[in-house]
PDB file of C-alpha atoms and ligand atoms in Angstrom:
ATOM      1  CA  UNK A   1     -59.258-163.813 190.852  1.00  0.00           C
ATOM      2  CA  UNK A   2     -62.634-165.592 192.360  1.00  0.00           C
ATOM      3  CA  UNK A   3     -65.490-164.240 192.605  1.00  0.00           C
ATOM      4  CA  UNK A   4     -68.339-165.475 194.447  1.00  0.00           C
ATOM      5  CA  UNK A   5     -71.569-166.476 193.359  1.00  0.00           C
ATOM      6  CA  UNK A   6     -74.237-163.713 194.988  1.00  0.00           C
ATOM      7  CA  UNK A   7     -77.797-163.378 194.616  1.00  0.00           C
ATOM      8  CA  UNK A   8     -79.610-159.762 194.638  1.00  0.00           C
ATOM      9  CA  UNK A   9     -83.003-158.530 194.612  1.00  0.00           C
ATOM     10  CA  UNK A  10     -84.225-157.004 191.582  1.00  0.00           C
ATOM     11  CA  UNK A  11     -87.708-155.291 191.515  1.00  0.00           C
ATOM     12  CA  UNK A  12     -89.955-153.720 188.375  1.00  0.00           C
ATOM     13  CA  UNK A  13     -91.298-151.134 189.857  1.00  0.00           C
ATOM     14  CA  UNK A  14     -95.192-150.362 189.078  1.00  0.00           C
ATOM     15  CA  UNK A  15     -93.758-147.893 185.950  1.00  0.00           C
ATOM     16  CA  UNK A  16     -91.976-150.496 184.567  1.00  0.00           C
ATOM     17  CA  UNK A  17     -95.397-152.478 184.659  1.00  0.00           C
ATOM     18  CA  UNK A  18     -97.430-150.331 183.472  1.00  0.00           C
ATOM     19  CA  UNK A  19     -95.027-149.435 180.533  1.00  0.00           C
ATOM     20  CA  UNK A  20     -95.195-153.165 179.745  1.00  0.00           C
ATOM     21  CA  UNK A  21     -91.127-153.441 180.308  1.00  0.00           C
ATOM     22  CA  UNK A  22     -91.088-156.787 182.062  1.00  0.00           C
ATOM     23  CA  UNK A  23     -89.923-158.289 179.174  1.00  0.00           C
ATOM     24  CA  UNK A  24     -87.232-156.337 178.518  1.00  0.00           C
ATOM     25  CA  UNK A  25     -85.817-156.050 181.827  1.00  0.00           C
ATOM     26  CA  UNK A  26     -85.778-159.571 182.419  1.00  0.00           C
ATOM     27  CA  UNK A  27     -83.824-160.385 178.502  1.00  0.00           C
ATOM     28  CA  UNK A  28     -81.373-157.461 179.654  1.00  0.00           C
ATOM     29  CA  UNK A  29     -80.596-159.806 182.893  1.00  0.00           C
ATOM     30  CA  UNK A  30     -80.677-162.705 181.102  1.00  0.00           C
ATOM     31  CA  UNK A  31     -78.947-161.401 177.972  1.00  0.00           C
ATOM     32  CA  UNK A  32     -76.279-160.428 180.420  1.00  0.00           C
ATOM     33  CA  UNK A  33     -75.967-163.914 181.355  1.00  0.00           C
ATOM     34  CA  UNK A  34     -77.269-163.761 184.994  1.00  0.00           C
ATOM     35  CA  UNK A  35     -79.732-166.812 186.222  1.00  0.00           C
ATOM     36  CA  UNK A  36     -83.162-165.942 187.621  1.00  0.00           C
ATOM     37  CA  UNK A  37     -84.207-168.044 190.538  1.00  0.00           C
ATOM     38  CA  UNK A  38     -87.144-166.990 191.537  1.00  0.00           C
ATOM     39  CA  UNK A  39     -89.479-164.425 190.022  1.00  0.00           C
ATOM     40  CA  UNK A  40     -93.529-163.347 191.355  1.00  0.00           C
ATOM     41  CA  UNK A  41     -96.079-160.369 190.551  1.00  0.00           C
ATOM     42  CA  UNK A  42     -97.385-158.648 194.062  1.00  0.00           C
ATOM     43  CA  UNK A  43     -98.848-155.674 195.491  1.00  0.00           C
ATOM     44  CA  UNK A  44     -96.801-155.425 198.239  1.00  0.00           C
ATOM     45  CA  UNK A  45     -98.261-153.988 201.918  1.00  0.00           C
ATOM     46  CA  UNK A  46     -97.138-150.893 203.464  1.00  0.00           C
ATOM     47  CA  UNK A  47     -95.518-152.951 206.131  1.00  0.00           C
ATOM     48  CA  UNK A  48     -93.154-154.418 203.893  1.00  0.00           C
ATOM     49  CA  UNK A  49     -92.068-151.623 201.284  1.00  0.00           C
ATOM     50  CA  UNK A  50     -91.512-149.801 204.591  1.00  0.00           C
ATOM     51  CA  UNK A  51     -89.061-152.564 205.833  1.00  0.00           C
ATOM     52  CA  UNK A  52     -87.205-152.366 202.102  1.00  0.00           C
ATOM     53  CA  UNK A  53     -86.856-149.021 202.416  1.00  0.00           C
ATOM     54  CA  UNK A  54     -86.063-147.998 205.651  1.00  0.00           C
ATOM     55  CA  UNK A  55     -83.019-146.326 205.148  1.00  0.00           C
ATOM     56  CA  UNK A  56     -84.615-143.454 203.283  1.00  0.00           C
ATOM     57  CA  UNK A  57     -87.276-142.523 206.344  1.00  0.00           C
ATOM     58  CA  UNK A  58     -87.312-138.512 206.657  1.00  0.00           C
ATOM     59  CA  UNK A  59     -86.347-137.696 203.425  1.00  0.00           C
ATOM     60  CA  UNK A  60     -88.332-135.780 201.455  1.00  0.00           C
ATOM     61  CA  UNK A  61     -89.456-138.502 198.338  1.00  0.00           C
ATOM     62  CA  UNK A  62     -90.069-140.818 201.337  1.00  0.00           C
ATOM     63  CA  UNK A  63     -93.435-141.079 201.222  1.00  0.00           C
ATOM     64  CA  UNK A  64     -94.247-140.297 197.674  1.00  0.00           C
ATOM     65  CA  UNK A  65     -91.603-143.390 197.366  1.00  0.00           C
ATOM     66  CA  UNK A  66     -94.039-145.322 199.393  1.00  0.00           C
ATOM     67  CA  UNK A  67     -96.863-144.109 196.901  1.00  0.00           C
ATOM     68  CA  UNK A  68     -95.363-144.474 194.056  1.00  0.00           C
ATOM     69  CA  UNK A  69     -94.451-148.279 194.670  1.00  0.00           C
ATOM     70  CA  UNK A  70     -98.375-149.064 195.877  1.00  0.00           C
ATOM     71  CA  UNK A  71     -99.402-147.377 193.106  1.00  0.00           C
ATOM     72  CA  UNK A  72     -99.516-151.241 190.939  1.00  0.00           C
ATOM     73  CA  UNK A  73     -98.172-154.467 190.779  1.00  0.00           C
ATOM     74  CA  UNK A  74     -94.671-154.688 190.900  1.00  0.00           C
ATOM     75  CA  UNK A  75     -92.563-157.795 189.944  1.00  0.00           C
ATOM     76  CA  UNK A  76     -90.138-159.047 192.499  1.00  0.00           C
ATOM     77  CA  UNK A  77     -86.852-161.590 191.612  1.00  0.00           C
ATOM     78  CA  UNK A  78     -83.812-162.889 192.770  1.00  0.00           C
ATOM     79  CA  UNK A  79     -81.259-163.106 190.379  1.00  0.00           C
ATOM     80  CA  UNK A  80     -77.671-164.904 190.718  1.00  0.00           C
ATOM     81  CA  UNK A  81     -74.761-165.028 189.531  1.00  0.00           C
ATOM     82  CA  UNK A  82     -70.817-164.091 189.859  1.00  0.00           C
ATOM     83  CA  UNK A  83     -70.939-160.375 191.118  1.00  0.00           C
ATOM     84  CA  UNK A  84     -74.615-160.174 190.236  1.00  0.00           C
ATOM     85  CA  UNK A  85     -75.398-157.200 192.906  1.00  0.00           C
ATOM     86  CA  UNK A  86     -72.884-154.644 190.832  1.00  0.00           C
ATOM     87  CA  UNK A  87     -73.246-156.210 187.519  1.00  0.00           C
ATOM     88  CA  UNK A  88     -77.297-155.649 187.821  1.00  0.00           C
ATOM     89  CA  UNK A  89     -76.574-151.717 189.148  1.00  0.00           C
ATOM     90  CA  UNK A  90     -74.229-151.186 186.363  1.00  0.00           C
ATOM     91  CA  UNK A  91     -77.114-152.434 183.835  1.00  0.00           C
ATOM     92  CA  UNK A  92     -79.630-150.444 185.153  1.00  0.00           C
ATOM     93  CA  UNK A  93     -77.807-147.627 185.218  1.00  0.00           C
ATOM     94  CA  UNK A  94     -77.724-144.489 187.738  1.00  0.00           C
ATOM     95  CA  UNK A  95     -80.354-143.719 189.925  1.00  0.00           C
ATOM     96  CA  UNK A  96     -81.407-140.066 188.291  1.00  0.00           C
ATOM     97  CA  UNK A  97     -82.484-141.661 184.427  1.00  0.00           C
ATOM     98  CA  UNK A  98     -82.053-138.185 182.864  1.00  0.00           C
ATOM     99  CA  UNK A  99     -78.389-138.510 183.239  1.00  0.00           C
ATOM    100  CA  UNK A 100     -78.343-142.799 183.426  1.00  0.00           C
ATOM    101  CA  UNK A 101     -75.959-143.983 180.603  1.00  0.00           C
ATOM    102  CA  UNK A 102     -77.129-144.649 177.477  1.00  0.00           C
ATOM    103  CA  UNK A 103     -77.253-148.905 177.228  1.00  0.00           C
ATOM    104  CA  UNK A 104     -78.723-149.137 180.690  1.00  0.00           C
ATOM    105  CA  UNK A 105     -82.207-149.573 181.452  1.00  0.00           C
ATOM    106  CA  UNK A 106     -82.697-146.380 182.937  1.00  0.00           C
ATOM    107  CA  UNK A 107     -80.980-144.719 180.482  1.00  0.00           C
ATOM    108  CA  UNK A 108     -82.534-146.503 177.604  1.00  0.00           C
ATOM    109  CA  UNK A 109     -85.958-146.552 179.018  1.00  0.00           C
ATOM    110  CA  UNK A 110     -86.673-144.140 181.465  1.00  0.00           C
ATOM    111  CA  UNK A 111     -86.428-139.758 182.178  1.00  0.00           C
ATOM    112  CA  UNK A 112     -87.964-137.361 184.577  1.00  0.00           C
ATOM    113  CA  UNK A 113     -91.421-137.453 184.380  1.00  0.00           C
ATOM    114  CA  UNK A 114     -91.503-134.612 186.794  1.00  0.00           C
ATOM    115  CA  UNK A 115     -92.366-136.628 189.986  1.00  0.00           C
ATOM    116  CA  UNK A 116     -91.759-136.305 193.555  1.00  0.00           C
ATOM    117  CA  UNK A 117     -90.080-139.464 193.533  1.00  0.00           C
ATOM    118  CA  UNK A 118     -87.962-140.650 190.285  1.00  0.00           C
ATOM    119  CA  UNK A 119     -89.671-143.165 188.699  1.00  0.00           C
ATOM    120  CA  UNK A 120     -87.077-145.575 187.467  1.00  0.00           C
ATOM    121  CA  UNK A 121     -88.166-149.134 186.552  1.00  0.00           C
ATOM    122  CA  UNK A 122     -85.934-150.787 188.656  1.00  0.00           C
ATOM    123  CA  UNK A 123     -84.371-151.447 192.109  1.00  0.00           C
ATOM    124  CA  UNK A 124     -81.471-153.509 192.917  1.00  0.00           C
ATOM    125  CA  UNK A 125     -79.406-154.163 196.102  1.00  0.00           C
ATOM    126  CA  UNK A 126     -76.622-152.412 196.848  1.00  0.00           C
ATOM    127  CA  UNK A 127     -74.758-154.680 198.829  1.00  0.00           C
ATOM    128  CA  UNK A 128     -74.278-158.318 200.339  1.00  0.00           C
ATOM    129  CA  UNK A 129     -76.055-157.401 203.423  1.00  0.00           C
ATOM    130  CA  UNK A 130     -78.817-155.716 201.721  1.00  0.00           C
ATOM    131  CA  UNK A 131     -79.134-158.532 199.023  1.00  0.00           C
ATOM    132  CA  UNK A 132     -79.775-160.521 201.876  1.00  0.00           C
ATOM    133  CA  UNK A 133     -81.765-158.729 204.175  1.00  0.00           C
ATOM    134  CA  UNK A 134     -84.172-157.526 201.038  1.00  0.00           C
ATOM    135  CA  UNK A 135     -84.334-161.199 199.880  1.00  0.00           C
ATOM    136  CA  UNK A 136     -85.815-161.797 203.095  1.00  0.00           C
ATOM    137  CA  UNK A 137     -88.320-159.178 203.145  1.00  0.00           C
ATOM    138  CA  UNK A 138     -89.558-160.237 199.734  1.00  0.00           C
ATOM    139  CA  UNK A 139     -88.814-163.801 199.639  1.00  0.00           C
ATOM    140  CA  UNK A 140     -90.026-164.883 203.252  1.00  0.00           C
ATOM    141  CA  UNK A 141     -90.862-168.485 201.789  1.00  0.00           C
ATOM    142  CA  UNK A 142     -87.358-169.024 200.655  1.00  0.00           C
ATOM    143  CA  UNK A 143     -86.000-168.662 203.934  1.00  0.00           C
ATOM    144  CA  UNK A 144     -83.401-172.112 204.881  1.00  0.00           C
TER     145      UNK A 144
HETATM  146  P1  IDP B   1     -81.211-146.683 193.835  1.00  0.00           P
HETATM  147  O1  IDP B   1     -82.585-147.210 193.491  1.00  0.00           O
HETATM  148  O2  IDP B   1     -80.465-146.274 192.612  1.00  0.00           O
HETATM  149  O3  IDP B   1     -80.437-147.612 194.730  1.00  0.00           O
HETATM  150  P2  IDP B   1     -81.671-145.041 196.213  1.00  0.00           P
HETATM  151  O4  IDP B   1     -80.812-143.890 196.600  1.00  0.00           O
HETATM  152  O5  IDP B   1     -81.567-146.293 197.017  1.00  0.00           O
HETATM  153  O6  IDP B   1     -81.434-145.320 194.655  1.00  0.00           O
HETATM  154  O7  IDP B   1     -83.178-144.500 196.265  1.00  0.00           O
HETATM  155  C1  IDP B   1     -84.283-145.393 196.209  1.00  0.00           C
HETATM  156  C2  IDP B   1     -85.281-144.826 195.210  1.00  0.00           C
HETATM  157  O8  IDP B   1     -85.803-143.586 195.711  1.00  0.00           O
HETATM  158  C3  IDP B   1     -84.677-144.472 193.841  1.00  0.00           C
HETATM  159  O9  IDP B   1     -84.572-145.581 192.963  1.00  0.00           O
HETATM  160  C4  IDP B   1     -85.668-143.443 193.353  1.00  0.00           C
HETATM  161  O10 IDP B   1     -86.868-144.044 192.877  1.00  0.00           O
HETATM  162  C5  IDP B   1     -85.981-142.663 194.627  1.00  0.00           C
HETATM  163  N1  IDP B   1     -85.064-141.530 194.838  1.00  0.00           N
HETATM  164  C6  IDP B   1     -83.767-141.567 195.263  1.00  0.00           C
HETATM  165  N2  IDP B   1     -83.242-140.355 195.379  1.00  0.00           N
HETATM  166  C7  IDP B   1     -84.216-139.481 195.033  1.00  0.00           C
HETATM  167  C8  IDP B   1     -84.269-138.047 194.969  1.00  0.00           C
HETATM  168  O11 IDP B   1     -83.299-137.318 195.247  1.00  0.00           O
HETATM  169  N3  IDP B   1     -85.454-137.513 194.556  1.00  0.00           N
HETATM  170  C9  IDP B   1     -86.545-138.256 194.243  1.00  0.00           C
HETATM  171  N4  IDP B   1     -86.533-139.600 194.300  1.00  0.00           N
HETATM  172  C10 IDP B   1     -85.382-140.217 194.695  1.00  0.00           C
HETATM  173 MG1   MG B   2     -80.913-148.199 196.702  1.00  0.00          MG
END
């Protein structure tokens, strides 16, 4: 079997900042054996985190989602590689970190801090289309 080479988007969310885990979330991606292409630091407008997450409008850790991701800097890449979109959710681990496997970042790193909104480290796409319709909303300057 084939597989084809995908890119994702992969963000540190302001926790994972501010907890000084940039580091080591980018060696578990790299240790993994998945290339970085492109990697910035932003504070990213309302606008946009509102574009990246429109799927979750009016639910209830909507807006303290919003918050919680203008609440620092947050580092934004696009890594690639053979199945990269499920290989980087299966090493970050499940959404809730309480119950994330132990090995994945949230598991490792992360737990309930008793927030509105988890606070998680990381995002990653979920899909081909949303790979590339998030790589467009934080990657404008890439676009062919
Ligand atoms: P994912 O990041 O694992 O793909 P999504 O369901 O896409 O999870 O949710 C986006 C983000 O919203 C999560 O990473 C988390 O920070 C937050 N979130 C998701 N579900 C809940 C919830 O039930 N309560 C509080 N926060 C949530
Ligand atoms: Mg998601």
């Amino acid at each position: 079997m084939t597989s084809p080479i995908e890119q994702t988007l992969i963000l540190v969310k302001p926790d994972g900042v501010k907890r000084r885990l940039i580091g080591e979330i980018i060696s578990r991606i790299e240790a993994k054996g998945y290339h970085l292409v492109a990697v910035k630091m932003i504070e990213p407008e309302l606008s946009l985190l509102q574009a990246h997450y429109r799927e979750h409008e009016g639910k209830p850790f909507y807006q303290p989602l919003l918050d919680f991701m203008q609440s620092g800097p947050i580092v934004a890449m696009i890594a690639e590689g053979e199945r990269v979109i499920e290989g980087f959710r299966s090493i970050a681990g499940a959404t809730d970190p309480t119950v994330a496997a132990p090995g994945s970042i949230r598991g490792d790193l992360a737990r309930d801090q008793g927030t509105k909104v988890v606070q998680n480290l990381v995002h990653g796409s979920d899909s081909v289309e949303s790979a590339k319709r998030e790589i467009g909303i934080f990657f404008p300057e890439l676009k062919k």
